[in-house]
Amino acid sequence: MSIVGSYLRLSPAEFARALEEPGRAREFKQEQAALEHRRGPSELRFHDTEKAWAGLAHLLARRGLPTCVIDGEDELPGDEDWGYGPPRLLAPDRLAAALGELGELPFDALADGVTPAELAAAEVYPARMWDDPFALEYLAAHWTDLRRYLDRAARYRHGLLIWYS
């Protein structure tokens, strides 16, 4: 079993409602999941980074870049554990600010000089993944997909609900 990083885009009204009504975020997640199969690729509200989340957070942190795009910022008040802790939020303005700091950072620049051995030595989750010669390609693919998703969220002025399960 792996820990998966998951995201849900929230409009400003949905974001505010999640803050005001404990438990509403879980209901909203379920409602959106029921609609997801009807959406085109550019309209998808959900995203996950599979088990790449920790490696991506490590790469961002080692460059002094905002890891809130991976982990969120504030815990969702009044909500329960969704698998590996309570969900976290990243407000629309904070997402835009973080993306401004990241700029158009390509994966090659993010991972410049990093080897799978370094990730293993740093005990980045999941440890056994760094033995795979394609581990960095796995992270690169997830970085590209995550950036596309984050850019879309910022374009819509959406915030994020982030959880691990």
Short mmCIF file of C-alpha atoms in Angstrom, two decimals:
data_model
loop_
_atom_site.label_atom_id
_atom_site.label_comp_id
_atom_site.label_asym_id
_atom_site.label_seq_id
_atom_site.Cartn_x
_atom_site.Cartn_y
_atom_site.Cartn_z
CA MET A 1 0.00 0.00 0.00
CA SER A 2 1.25 3.48 -0.89
CA ILE A 3 0.45 6.93 0.39
CA VAL A 4 -1.06 8.97 -2.45
CA GLY A 5 -1.16 12.78 -2.57
CA SER A 6 -4.58 13.98 -3.76
CA TYR A 7 -5.96 17.36 -4.81
CA LEU A 8 -9.37 18.91 -5.39
CA ARG A 9 -9.79 22.36 -6.95
CA LEU A 10 -12.26 24.56 -5.05
CA SER A 11 -13.84 27.74 -6.38
CA PRO A 12 -13.64 30.72 -4.01
CA ALA A 13 -17.24 30.09 -2.88
CA GLU A 14 -16.55 26.36 -2.33
CA PHE A 15 -13.36 27.21 -0.47
CA ALA A 16 -15.21 29.62 1.84
CA ARG A 17 -17.96 27.09 2.46
CA ALA A 18 -15.43 24.38 3.34
CA LEU A 19 -13.99 26.74 5.96
CA GLU A 20 -17.39 27.70 7.37
CA GLU A 21 -18.99 24.25 7.51
CA PRO A 22 -16.91 21.48 9.07
CA GLY A 23 -17.45 18.24 7.18
CA ARG A 24 -18.66 20.00 4.04
CA ALA A 25 -15.36 19.41 2.21
CA ARG A 26 -15.81 15.62 2.38
CA GLU A 27 -19.35 15.95 0.99
CA PHE A 28 -18.12 18.27 -1.74
CA LYS A 29 -15.36 15.79 -2.62
CA GLN A 30 -17.93 13.03 -3.01
CA GLU A 31 -20.25 15.22 -5.10
CA GLN A 32 -17.41 16.24 -7.41
CA ALA A 33 -16.21 12.65 -7.75
CA ALA A 34 -19.65 11.70 -9.04
CA LEU A 35 -19.37 14.39 -11.74
CA GLU A 36 -15.74 13.86 -12.71
CA HIS A 37 -16.39 11.24 -15.40
CA ARG A 38 -18.48 13.78 -17.35
CA ARG A 39 -15.74 16.38 -17.54
CA GLY A 40 -13.23 16.90 -20.29
CA PRO A 41 -9.51 16.75 -19.48
CA SER A 42 -9.16 20.50 -18.98
CA GLU A 43 -12.11 20.65 -16.59
CA LEU A 44 -11.10 17.88 -14.20
CA ARG A 45 -11.28 18.97 -10.57
CA PHE A 46 -9.28 16.08 -9.07
CA HIS A 47 -5.60 15.29 -9.40
CA ASP A 48 -3.18 12.98 -7.65
CA THR A 49 0.57 12.68 -7.59
CA GLU A 50 0.51 9.00 -6.66
CA LYS A 51 3.56 8.44 -4.45
CA ALA A 52 5.65 11.17 -6.12
CA TRP A 53 4.48 13.84 -3.66
CA ALA A 54 7.34 13.36 -1.18
CA GLY A 55 10.04 13.40 -3.86
CA LEU A 56 8.57 16.56 -5.39
CA ALA A 57 8.34 18.24 -1.98
CA HIS A 58 11.98 17.32 -1.30
CA LEU A 59 13.13 18.79 -4.61
CA LEU A 60 11.24 22.02 -3.98
CA ALA A 61 12.48 22.33 -0.39
CA ARG A 62 16.13 21.81 -1.32
CA ARG A 63 15.86 24.80 -3.67
CA GLY A 64 14.02 26.96 -1.11
CA LEU A 65 10.83 26.91 -3.16
CA PRO A 66 7.30 26.72 -1.75
CA THR A 67 6.28 23.19 -0.84
CA CYS A 68 2.71 24.35 -0.12
CA VAL A 69 1.84 23.32 -3.69
CA ILE A 70 2.48 19.74 -2.54
CA ASP A 71 1.40 19.82 1.12
CA GLY A 72 -1.06 22.69 1.38
CA GLU A 73 -0.80 25.18 4.21
CA ASP A 74 -3.53 25.15 6.84
CA GLU A 75 -5.41 22.14 8.15
CA LEU A 76 -9.08 22.21 7.29
CA PRO A 77 -10.62 23.29 10.60
CA GLY A 78 -13.03 20.90 12.26
CA ASP A 79 -12.41 18.05 9.85
CA GLU A 80 -11.21 14.54 10.59
CA ASP A 81 -8.38 12.39 9.33
CA TRP A 82 -8.80 11.44 5.65
CA GLY A 83 -6.19 8.69 5.68
CA TYR A 84 -2.90 10.21 6.79
CA GLY A 85 -4.04 13.26 8.68
CA PRO A 86 -6.69 15.87 8.08
CA PRO A 87 -6.92 17.57 4.70
CA ARG A 88 -5.06 20.82 4.18
CA LEU A 89 -5.97 23.93 2.24
CA LEU A 90 -4.15 26.24 -0.11
CA ALA A 91 -6.09 29.46 -0.65
CA PRO A 92 -6.38 30.88 -4.20
CA ASP A 93 -4.14 33.88 -3.44
CA ARG A 94 -1.50 31.66 -1.80
CA LEU A 95 -1.53 29.30 -4.78
CA ALA A 96 -1.01 32.24 -7.14
CA ALA A 97 1.86 33.54 -4.97
CA ALA A 98 3.53 30.12 -4.83
CA LEU A 99 3.28 29.72 -8.60
CA GLY A 100 4.78 33.18 -8.97
CA GLU A 101 7.78 32.02 -6.95
CA LEU A 102 8.09 28.86 -9.01
CA GLY A 103 7.92 30.67 -12.33
CA GLU A 104 8.16 28.35 -15.34
CA LEU A 105 10.50 25.97 -13.51
CA PRO A 106 11.06 22.86 -15.66
CA PHE A 107 11.78 19.56 -13.97
CA ASP A 108 15.37 19.48 -15.24
CA ALA A 109 16.09 22.69 -13.30
CA LEU A 110 14.16 21.50 -10.25
CA ALA A 111 16.12 18.24 -10.11
CA ASP A 112 19.47 19.61 -11.29
CA GLY A 113 22.26 17.60 -9.66
CA VAL A 114 19.93 15.24 -7.79
CA THR A 115 20.34 11.50 -8.01
CA PRO A 116 18.09 8.72 -6.80
CA ALA A 117 20.86 7.86 -4.34
CA GLU A 118 20.51 11.31 -2.76
CA LEU A 119 16.75 10.81 -2.39
CA ALA A 120 17.37 7.42 -0.79
CA ALA A 121 19.98 8.88 1.59
CA ALA A 122 17.52 11.61 2.59
CA GLU A 123 14.95 8.86 3.31
CA VAL A 124 12.40 10.44 1.01
CA TYR A 125 9.19 8.39 0.88
CA PRO A 126 8.93 5.72 -0.51
CA ALA A 127 12.47 4.54 0.15
CA ARG A 128 12.37 1.52 -2.17
CA MET A 129 11.43 3.69 -5.15
CA TRP A 130 14.90 5.24 -5.41
CA ASP A 131 16.43 1.93 -6.45
CA ASP A 132 14.53 2.21 -9.74
CA PRO A 133 16.68 3.70 -12.54
CA PHE A 134 13.56 5.48 -13.85
CA ALA A 135 12.68 7.17 -10.53
CA LEU A 136 13.56 10.66 -11.74
CA GLU A 137 11.53 10.16 -14.91
CA TYR A 138 8.58 9.19 -12.69
CA LEU A 139 9.00 12.43 -10.72
CA ALA A 140 9.39 14.43 -13.94
CA ALA A 141 6.12 13.11 -15.35
CA HIS A 142 4.28 13.92 -12.13
CA TRP A 143 5.84 17.39 -11.96
CA THR A 144 4.64 18.16 -15.49
CA ASP A 145 1.11 16.94 -14.76
CA LEU A 146 0.97 18.72 -11.41
CA ARG A 147 2.13 22.02 -12.91
CA ARG A 148 -0.56 21.78 -15.58
CA TYR A 149 -3.16 21.16 -12.88
CA LEU A 150 -1.89 23.96 -10.61
CA ASP A 151 -1.73 26.44 -13.48
CA ARG A 152 -5.33 25.60 -14.39
CA ALA A 153 -6.41 26.06 -10.76
CA ALA A 154 -4.72 29.45 -10.63
CA ARG A 155 -6.24 30.48 -13.97
CA TYR A 156 -9.71 29.77 -12.53
CA ARG A 157 -8.69 31.48 -9.26
CA HIS A 158 -9.38 28.24 -7.41
CA GLY A 159 -7.92 27.10 -4.12
CA LEU A 160 -6.91 23.56 -3.29
CA LEU A 161 -7.95 20.88 -0.86
CA ILE A 162 -4.99 18.50 -0.40
CA TRP A 163 -4.94 15.19 1.44
CA TYR A 164 -3.00 11.95 1.68
CA SER A 165 -4.68 8.58 1.56
#
